[in-house]
PDB file of C-alpha atoms and ligand atoms in Angstrom:
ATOM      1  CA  UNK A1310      94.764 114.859  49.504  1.00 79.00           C
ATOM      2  CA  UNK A1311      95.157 115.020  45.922  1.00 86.00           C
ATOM      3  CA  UNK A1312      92.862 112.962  43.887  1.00 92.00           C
ATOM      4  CA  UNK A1313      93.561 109.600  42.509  1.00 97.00           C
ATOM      5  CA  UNK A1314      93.265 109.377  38.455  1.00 98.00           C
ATOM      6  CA  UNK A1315      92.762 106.131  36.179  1.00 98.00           C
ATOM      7  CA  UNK A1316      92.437 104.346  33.478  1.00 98.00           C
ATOM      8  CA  UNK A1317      92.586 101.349  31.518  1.00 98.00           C
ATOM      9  CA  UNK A1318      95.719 100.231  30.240  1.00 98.00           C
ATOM     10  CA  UNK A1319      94.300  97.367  27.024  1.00 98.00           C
ATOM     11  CA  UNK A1320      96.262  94.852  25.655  1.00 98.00           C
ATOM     12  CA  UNK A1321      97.518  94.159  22.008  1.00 98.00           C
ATOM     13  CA  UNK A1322      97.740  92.143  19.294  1.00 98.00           C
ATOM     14  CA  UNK A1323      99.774  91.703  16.481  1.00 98.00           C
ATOM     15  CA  UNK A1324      97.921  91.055  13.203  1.00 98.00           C
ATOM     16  CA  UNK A1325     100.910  91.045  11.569  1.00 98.00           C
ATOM     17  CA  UNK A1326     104.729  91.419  12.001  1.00 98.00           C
ATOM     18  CA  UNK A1327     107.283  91.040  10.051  1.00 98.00           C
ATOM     19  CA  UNK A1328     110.865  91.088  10.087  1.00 98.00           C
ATOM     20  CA  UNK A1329     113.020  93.409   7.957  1.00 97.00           C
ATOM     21  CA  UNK A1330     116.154  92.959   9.193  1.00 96.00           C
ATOM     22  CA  UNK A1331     118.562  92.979  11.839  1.00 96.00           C
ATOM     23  CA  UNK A1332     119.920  96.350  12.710  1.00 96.00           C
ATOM     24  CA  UNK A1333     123.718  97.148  13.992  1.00 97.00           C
ATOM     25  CA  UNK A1334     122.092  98.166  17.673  1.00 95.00           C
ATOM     26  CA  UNK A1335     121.282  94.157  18.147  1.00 95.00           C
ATOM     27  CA  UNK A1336     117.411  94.760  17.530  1.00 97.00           C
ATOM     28  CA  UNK A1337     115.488  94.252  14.714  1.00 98.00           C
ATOM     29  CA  UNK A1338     113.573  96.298  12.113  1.00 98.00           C
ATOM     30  CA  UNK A1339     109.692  95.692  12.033  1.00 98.00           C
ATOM     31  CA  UNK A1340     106.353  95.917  10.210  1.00 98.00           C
ATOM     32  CA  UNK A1341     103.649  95.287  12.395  1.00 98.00           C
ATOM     33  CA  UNK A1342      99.816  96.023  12.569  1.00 98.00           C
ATOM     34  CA  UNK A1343      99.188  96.135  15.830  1.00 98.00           C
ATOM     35  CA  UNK A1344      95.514  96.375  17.635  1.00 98.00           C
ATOM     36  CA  UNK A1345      94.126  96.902  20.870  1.00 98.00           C
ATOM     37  CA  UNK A1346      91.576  94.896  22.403  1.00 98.00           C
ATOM     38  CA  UNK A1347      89.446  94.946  25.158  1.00 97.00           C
ATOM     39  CA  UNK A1348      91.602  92.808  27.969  1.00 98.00           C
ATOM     40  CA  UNK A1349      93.150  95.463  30.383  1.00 98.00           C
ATOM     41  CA  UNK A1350      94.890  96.154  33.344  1.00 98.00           C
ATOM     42  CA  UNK A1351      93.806  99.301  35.258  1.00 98.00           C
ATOM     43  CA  UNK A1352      96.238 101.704  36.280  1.00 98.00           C
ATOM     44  CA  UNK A1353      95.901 104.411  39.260  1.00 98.00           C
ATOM     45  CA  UNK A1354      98.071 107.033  39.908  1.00 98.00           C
ATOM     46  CA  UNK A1355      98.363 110.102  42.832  1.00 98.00           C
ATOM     47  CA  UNK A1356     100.719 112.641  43.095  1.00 98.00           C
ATOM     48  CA  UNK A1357     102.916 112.361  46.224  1.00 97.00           C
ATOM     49  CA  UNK A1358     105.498 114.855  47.742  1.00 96.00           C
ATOM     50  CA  UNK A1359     108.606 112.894  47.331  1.00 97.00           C
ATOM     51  CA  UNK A1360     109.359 109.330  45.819  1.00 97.00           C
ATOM     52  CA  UNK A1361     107.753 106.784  43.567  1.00 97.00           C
ATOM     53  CA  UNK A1362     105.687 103.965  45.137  1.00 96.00           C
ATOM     54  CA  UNK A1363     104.518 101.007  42.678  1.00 97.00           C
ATOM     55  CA  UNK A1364     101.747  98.905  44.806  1.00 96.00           C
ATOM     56  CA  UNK A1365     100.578  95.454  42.442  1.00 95.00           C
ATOM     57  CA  UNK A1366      98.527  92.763  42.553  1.00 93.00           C
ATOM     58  CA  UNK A1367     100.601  90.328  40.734  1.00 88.00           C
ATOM     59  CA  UNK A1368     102.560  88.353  43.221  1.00 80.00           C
ATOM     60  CA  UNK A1369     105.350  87.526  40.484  1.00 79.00           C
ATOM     61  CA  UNK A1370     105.540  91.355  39.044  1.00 82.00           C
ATOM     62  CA  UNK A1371     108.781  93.159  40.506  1.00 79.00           C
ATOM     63  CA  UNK A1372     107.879  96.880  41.956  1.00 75.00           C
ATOM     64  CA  UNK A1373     111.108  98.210  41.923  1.00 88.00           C
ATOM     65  CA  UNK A1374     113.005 100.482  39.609  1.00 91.00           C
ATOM     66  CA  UNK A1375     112.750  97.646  36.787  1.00 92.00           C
ATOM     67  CA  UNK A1376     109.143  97.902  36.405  1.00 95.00           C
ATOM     68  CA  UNK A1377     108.284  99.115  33.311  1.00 96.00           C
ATOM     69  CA  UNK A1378     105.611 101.629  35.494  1.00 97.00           C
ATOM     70  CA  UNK A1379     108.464 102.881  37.495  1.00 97.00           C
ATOM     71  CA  UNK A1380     111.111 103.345  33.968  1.00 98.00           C
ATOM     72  CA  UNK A1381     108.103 105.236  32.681  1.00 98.00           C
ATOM     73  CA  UNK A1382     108.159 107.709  35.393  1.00 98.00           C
ATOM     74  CA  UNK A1383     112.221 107.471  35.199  1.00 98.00           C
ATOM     75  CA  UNK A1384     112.078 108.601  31.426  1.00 98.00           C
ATOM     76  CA  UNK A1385     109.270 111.278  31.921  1.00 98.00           C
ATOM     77  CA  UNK A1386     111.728 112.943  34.689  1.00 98.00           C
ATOM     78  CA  UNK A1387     114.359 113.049  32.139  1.00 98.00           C
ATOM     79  CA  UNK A1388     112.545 114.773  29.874  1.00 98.00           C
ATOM     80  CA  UNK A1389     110.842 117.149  31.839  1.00 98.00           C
ATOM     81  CA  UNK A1390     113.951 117.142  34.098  1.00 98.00           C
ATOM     82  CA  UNK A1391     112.168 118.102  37.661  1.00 98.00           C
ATOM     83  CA  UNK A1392     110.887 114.903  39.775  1.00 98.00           C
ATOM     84  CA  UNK A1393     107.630 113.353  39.175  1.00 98.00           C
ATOM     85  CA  UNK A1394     106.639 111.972  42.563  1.00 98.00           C
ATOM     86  CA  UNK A1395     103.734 109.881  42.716  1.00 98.00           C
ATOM     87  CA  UNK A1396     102.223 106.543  43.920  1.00 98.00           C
ATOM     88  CA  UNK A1397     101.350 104.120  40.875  1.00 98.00           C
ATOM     89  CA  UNK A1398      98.636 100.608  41.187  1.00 97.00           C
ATOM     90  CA  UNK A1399      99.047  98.142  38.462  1.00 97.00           C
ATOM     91  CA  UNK A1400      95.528  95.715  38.948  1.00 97.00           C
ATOM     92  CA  UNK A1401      96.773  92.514  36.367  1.00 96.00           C
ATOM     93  CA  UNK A1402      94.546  91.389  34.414  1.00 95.00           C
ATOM     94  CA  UNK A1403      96.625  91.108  31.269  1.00 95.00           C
ATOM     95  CA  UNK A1404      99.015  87.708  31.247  1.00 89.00           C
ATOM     96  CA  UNK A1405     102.485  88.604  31.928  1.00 85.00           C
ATOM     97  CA  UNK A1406     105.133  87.673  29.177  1.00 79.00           C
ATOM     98  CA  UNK A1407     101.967  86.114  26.814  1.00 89.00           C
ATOM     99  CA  UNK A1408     103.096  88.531  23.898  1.00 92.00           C
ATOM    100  CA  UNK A1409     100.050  90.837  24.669  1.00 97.00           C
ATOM    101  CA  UNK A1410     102.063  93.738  25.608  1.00 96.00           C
ATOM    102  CA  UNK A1411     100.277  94.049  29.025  1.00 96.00           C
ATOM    103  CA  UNK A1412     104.143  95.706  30.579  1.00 96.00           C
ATOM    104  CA  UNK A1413     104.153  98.208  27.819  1.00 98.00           C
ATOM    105  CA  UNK A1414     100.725  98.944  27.844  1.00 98.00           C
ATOM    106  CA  UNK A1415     100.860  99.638  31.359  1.00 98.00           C
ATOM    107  CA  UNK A1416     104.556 102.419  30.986  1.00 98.00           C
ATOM    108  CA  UNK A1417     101.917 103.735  28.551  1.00 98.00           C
ATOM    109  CA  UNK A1418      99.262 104.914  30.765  1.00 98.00           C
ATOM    110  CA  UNK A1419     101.364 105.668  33.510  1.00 98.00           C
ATOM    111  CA  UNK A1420     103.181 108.687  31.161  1.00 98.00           C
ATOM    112  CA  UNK A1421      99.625 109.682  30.110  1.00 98.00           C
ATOM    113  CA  UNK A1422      98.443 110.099  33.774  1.00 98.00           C
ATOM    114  CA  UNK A1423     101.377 111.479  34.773  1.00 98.00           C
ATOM    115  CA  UNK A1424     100.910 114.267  31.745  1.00 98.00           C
ATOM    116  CA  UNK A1425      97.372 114.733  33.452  1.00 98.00           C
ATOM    117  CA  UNK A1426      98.387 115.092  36.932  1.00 98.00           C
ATOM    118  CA  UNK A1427     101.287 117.246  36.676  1.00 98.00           C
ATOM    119  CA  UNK A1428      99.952 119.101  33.721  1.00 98.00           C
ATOM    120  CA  UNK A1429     102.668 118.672  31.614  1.00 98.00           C
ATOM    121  CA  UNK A1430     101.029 119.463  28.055  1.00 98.00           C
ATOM    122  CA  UNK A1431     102.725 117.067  26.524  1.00 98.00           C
ATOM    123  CA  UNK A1432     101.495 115.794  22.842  1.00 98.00           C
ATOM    124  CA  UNK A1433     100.725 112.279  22.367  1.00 98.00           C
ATOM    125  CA  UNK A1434     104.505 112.454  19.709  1.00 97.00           C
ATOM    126  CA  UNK A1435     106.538 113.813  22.590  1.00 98.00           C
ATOM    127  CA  UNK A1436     105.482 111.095  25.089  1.00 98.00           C
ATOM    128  CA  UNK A1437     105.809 108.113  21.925  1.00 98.00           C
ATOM    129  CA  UNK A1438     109.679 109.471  21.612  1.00 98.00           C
ATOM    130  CA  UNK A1439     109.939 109.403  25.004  1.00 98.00           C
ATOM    131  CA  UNK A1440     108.326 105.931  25.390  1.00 98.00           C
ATOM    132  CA  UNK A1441     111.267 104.711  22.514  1.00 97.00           C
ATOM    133  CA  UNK A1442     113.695 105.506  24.467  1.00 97.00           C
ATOM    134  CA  UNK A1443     113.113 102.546  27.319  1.00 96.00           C
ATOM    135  CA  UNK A1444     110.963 100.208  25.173  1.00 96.00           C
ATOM    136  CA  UNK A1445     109.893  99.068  21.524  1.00 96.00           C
ATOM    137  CA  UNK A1446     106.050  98.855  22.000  1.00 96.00           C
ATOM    138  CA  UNK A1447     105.561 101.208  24.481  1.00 98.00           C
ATOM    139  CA  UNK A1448     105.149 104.351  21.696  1.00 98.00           C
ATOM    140  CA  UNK A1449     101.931 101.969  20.197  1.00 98.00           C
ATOM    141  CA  UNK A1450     100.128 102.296  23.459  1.00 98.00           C
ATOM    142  CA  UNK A1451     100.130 106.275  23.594  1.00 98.00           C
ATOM    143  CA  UNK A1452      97.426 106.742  21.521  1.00 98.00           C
ATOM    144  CA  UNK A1453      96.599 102.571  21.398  1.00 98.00           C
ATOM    145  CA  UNK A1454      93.552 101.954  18.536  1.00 98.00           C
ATOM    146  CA  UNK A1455      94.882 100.010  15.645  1.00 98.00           C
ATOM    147  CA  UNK A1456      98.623 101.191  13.972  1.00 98.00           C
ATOM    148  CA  UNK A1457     101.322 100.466  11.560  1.00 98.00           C
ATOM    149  CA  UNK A1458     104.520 100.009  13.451  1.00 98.00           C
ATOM    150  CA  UNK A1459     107.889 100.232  12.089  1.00 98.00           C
ATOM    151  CA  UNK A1460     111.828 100.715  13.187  1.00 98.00           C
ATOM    152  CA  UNK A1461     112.080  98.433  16.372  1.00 97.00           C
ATOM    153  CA  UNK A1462     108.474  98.849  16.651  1.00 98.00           C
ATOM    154  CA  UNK A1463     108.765 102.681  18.064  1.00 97.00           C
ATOM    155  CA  UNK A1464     107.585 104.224  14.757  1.00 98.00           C
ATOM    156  CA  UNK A1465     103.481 104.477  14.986  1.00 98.00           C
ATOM    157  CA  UNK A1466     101.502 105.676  11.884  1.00 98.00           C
ATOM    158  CA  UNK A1467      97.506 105.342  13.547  1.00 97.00           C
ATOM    159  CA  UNK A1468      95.051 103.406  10.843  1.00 97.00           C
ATOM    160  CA  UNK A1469      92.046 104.927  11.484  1.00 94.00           C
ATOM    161  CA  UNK A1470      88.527 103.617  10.999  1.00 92.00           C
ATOM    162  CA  UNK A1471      89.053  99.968  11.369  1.00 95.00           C
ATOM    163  CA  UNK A1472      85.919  98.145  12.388  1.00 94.00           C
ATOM    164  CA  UNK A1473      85.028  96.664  15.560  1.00 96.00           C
ATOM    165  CA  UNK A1474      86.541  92.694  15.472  1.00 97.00           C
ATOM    166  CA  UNK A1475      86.119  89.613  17.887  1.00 98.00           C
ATOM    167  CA  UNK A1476      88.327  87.219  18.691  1.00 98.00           C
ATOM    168  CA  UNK A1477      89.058  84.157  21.164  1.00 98.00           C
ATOM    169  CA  UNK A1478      92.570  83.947  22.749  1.00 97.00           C
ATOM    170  CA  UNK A1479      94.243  80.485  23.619  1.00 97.00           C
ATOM    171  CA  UNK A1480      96.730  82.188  26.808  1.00 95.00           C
ATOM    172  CA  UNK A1481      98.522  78.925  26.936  1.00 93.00           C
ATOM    173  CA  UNK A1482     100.501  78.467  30.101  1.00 90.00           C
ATOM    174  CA  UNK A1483     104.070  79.157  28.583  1.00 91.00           C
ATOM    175  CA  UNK A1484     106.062  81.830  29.271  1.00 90.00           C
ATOM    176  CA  UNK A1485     108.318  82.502  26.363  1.00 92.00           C
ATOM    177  CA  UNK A1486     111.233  84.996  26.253  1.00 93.00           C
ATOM    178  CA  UNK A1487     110.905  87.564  23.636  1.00 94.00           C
ATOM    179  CA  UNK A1488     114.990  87.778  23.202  1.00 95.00           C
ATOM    180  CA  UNK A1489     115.636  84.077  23.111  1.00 96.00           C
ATOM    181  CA  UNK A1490     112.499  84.350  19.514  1.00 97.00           C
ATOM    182  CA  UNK A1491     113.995  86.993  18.122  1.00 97.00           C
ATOM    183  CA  UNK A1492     117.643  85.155  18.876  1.00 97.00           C
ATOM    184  CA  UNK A1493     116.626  82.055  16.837  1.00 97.00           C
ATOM    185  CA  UNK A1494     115.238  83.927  14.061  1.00 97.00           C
ATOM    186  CA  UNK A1495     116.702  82.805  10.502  1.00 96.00           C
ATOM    187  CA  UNK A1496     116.412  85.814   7.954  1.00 94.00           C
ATOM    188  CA  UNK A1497     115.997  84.400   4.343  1.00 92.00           C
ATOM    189  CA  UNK A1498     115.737  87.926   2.484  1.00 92.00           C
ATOM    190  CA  UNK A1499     112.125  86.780   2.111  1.00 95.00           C
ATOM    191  CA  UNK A1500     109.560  89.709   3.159  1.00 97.00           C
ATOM    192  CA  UNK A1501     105.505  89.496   3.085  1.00 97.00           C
ATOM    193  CA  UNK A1502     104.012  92.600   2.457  1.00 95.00           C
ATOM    194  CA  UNK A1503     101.693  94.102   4.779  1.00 96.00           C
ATOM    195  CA  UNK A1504      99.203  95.680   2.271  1.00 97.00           C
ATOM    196  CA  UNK A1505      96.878  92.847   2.032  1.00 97.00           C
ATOM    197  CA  UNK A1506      96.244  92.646   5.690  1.00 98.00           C
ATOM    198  CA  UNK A1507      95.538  96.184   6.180  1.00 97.00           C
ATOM    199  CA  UNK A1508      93.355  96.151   3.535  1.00 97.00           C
ATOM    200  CA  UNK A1509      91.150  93.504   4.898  1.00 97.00           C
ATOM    201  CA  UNK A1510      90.925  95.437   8.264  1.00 97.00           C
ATOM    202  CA  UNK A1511      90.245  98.448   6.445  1.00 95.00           C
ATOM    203  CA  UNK A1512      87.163  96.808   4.983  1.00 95.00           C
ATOM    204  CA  UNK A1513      86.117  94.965   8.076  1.00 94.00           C
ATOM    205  CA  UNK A1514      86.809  91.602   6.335  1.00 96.00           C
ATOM    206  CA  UNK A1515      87.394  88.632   8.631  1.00 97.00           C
ATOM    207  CA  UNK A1516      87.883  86.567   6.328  1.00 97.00           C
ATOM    208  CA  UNK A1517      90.719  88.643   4.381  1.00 98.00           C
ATOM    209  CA  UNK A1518      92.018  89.089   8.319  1.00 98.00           C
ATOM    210  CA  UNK A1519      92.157  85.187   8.766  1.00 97.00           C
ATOM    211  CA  UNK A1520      93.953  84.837   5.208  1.00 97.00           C
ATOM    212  CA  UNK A1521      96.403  87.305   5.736  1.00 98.00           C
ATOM    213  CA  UNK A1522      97.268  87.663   9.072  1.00 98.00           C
ATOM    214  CA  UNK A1523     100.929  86.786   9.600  1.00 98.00           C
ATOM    215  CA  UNK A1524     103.667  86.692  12.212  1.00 98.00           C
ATOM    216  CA  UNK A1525     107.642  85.773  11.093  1.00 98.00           C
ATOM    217  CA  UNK A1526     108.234  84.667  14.600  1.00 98.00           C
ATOM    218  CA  UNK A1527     105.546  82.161  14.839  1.00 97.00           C
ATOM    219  CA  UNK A1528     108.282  79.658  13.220  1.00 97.00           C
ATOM    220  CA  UNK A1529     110.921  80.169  15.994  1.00 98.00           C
ATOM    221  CA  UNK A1530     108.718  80.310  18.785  1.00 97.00           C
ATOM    222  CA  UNK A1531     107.283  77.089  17.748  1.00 97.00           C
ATOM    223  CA  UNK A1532     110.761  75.374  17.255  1.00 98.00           C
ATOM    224  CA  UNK A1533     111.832  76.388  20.587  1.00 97.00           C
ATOM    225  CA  UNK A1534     108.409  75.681  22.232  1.00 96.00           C
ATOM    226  CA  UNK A1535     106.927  71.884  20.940  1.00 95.00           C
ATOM    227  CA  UNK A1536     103.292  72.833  23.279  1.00 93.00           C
ATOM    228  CA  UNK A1537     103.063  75.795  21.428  1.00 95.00           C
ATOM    229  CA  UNK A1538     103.704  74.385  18.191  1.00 96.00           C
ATOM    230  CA  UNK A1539     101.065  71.452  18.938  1.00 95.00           C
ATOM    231  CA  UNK A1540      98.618  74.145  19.859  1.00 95.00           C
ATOM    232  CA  UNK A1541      98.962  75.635  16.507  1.00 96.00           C
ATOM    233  CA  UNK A1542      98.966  73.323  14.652  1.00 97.00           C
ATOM    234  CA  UNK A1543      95.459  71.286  16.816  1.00 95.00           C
ATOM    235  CA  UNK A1544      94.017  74.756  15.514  1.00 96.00           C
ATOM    236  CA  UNK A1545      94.731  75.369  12.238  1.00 95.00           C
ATOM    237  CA  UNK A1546      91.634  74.824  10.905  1.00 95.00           C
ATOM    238  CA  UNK A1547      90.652  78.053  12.510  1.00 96.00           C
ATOM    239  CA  UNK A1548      93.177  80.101  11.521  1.00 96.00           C
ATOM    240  CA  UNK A1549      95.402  80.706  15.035  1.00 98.00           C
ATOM    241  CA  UNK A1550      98.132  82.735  15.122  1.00 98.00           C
ATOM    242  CA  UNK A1551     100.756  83.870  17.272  1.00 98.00           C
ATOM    243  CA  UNK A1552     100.607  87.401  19.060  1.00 97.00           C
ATOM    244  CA  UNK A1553     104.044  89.060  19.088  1.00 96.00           C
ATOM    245  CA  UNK A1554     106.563  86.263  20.210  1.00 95.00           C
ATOM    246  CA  UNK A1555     104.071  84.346  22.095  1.00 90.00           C
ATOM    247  CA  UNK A1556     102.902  82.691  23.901  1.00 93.00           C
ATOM    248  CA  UNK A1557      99.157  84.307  23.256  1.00 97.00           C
ATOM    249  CA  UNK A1558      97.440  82.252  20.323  1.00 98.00           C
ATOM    250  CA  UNK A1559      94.303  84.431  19.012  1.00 98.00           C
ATOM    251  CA  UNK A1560      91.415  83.220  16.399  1.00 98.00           C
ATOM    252  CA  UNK A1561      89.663  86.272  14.744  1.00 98.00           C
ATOM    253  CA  UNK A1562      86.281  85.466  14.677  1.00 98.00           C
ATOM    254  CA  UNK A1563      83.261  87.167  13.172  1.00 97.00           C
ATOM    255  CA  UNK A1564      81.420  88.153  15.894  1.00 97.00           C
ATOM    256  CA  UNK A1565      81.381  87.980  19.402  1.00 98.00           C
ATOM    257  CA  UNK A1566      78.665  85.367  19.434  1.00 98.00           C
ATOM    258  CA  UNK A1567      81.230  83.038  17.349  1.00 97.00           C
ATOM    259  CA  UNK A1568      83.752  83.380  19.413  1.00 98.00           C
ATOM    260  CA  UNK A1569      81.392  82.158  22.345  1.00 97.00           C
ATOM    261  CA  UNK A1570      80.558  79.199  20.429  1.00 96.00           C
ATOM    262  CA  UNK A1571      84.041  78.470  19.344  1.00 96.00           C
ATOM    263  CA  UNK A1572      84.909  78.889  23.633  1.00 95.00           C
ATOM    264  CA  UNK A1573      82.437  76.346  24.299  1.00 94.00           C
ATOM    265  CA  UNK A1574      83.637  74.044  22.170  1.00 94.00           C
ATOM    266  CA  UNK A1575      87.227  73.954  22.117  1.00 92.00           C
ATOM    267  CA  UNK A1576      88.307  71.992  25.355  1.00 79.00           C
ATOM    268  CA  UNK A1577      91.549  74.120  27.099  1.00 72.00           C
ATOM    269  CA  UNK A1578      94.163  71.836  27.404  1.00 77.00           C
ATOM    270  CA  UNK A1579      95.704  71.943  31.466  1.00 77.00           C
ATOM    271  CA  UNK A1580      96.899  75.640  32.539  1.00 83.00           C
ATOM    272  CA  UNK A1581      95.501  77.013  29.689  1.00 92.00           C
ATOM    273  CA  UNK A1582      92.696  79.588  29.653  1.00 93.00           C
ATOM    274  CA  UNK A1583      90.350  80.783  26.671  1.00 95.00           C
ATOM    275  CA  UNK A1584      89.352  84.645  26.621  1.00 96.00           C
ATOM    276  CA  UNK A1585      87.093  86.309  24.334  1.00 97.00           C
ATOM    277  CA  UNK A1586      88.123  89.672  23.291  1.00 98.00           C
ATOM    278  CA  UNK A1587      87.175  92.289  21.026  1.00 98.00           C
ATOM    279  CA  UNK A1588      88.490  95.781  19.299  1.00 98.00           C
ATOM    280  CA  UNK A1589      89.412  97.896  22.648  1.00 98.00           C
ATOM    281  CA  UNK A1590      87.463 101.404  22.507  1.00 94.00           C
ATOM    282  CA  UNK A1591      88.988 104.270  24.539  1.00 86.00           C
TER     283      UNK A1591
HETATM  284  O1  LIG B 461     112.346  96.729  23.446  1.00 91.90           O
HETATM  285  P1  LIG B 461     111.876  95.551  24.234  1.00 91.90           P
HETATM  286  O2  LIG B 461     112.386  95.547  25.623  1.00 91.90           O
HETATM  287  O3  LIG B 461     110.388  95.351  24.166  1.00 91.90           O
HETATM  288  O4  LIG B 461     112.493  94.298  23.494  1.00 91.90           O
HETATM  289  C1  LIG B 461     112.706  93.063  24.130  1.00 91.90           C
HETATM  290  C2  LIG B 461     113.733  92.262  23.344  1.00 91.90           C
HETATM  291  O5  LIG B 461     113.182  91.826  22.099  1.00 91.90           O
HETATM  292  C3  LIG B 461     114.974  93.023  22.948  1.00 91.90           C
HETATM  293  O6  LIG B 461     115.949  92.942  23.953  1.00 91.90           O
HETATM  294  C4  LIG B 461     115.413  92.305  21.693  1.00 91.90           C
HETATM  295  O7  LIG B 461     116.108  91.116  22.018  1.00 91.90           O
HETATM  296  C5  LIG B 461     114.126  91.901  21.060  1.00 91.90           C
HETATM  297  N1  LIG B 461     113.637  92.858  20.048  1.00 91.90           N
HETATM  298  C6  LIG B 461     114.271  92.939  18.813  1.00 91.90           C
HETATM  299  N2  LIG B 461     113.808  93.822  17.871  1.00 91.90           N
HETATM  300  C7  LIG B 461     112.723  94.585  18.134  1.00 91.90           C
HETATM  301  C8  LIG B 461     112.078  94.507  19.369  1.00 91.90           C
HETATM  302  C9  LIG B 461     112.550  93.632  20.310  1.00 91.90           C
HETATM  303  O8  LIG B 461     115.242  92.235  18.552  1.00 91.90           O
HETATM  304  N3  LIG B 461     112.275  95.429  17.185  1.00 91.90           N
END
C-alpha cells in the first residue's frame, strides 16, 4: 500500500491589489500583496496504479476534471509528460468563492505532494510556471508566506520577514463571481502605489496596515453587491476591506486577543460567520 501524504493547504488574503490595466488576453495586470493565514483545507494524496480519484467533503464542490485538484494533476502530466495516477481528499474548511483563494490554494498543494510522491525534483519556479498556466493565484500558493504578485497575478516575488498579524474575517454569505468584478471594473489611469503598504508590513505596523491597505475592486464588488456594500460600510470604523473580489471582508487587528474582543462584539448579521485568523506558518 503506498503511504498517504498531507498537508495543509492555507488560505489568502489580499492586503492590497491593484489594477494596472487590462491586457489584450481579456485578463488584467495586477499588484497585489498577498498573505497567508492560518484558515486551511487539508489535502491528502496516494499514489494509485492508474487514474485520478478526487474524494471531498464539500457537497457543492465538483470532483471531476474541472476541479482545480484534478487540472493540477492535468498540468503536472503535461509537464512531466508520463501519468501521475493518484487518489486526492480535499477536507473544506476554506469558504468556496469568498475571495480567499481556498481552490487555488488547494491545485497548490496537490502539485507539491505530487512532486513528493513521485519524486519529481521539481523547484518551487518550475511548479509556479506550471501553476500559471491553468490559474492566476495558484503560482502564490507554491511557496505561500507573504508575496508581491504581478502580471495576472502569476508573477511571485516572496517578502520575507513580515511579522506575525491577526485578523477577524466577516465570510458574509455571498457568493460573488470573480469575472462578473473584474467585468464591471472602470479604469481611470489612476494607480496607488504599493510601497506604503509593504512598508508597514515590513515593520509589523498595524496601524500603517489599516491605513494603507487597499483593494481597486472593492468599488465594483460593492456596486454589484448592495449587502456587501452595507457590510463595509457598518464597519468602517474598523478599517474592513475586501479580500480579492469578495465576498471575504477582513479587519487587521493587533493581536489575537483584539480580534476576540472585536468577535464578541460585533453581532453577525444572518448567514454570516466571523473567523479569527492569523499569519499562516508552514
Ligand atoms: O485565473 P483565474 O481563473 O483565477 O481568474 C478568474 C477570472 O478572473 C478570469 O476569468 C478573469 O475574468 C478574471 N481575472 C482577470 N485578471 C486577473 C485575474 C483574474 O481579469 N489578473
Amino acid at each position: 500500500m503506498e503511504p498517504t501524504l498531507s498537508e495543509f493547504a492555507f488560505a489568502k488574503l489580499n492586503l492590497f491589489l491593484e489594477v494596472i490595466g487590462k491586457r489584450p488576453d481579456g485578463y488584467h495586470d495586477l499588484e497585489t500583496v498577498m498573505h497567508e493565514i492560518d484558515l486551511a483545507d487539508r489535502v491528502t494524496l496516494r499514489r494509485r496504479d492508474e487514474g485520478v480519484i478526487l474524494r471531498t467533503d464539500a457537497p457543492d464542490l465538483g470532483n471531476g476534471e474541472d476541479n482545480l485538484a484534478v487540472r493540477a494533476v492535468r498540468a503536472l502530466e503535461r509537464h512531466v509528460g508520463h501519468s501521475l495516477p493518484c487518489e486526492i481528499g480535499l477536507e473544506k474548511r476554506i469558504p468556496v468563492g469568498g475571495g480567499l483563494g481556498g481552490g487555488s490554494s488547494d491545485a497548490a498543494t496537490v502539485m507539491r505532494l505530487l512532486n513528493r510522491a513521485f519524486g519529481l525534483r521539481l523547484t518551487d519556479g518550475t511548479l509556479e510556471a506550471v501553476a500559471g498556466t491553468f490559474g492566476s493565484d495558484i503560482a502564490f500558493f507554491i511557496r505561500g508566506g507573504t508575496a508581491l504578485c504581478r502580471g495576472r497575478g502569476e508573477i511571485v516575488e516572496p517578502l520575507p520577514g513580515i511579522p506575525r498579524l491577526s485578523f477577524l474575517l466577516v465570510l458574509p454569505e455571498v457568493h460573488v463571481p470573480t469575472p462578473m468584478v473584474f467585468k464591471s471594473l472602470r479604469l481611470t489611469g489612476e494607480i496607488v502605489e504599493g510601497y506604503d503598504l509593504r512598508r508597514s508590513l515590513s515593520l509589523g505596523s498595524v496601524a500603517g496596515l489599516r491605513r494603507h491597505a487597499f483593494n481597486r475592486l472593492e468599488g465594483p464588488a460593492r456596486s454589484l453587491f448592495p449587502v456587501l456594500d452595507a457590510r463595509l460600510s457598518g464597519l468602517s470604523p474598523h478599517r474592513a476591506r475586501l479580500s480579492g473580489s469578495g465576498s471575504t471582508i477582513f479587519i487587521p487587528c493587533v493581536d489575537d486577543d483584539e480580534a476576540q474582543r472585536l468577535k464578541s462584539t460585533l453581532e453577525a448579521s444572518a448567514g454570516e460567520r466571523l473567523v479569527v485568523a492569523a499569519s499562516a506558518s508552514r
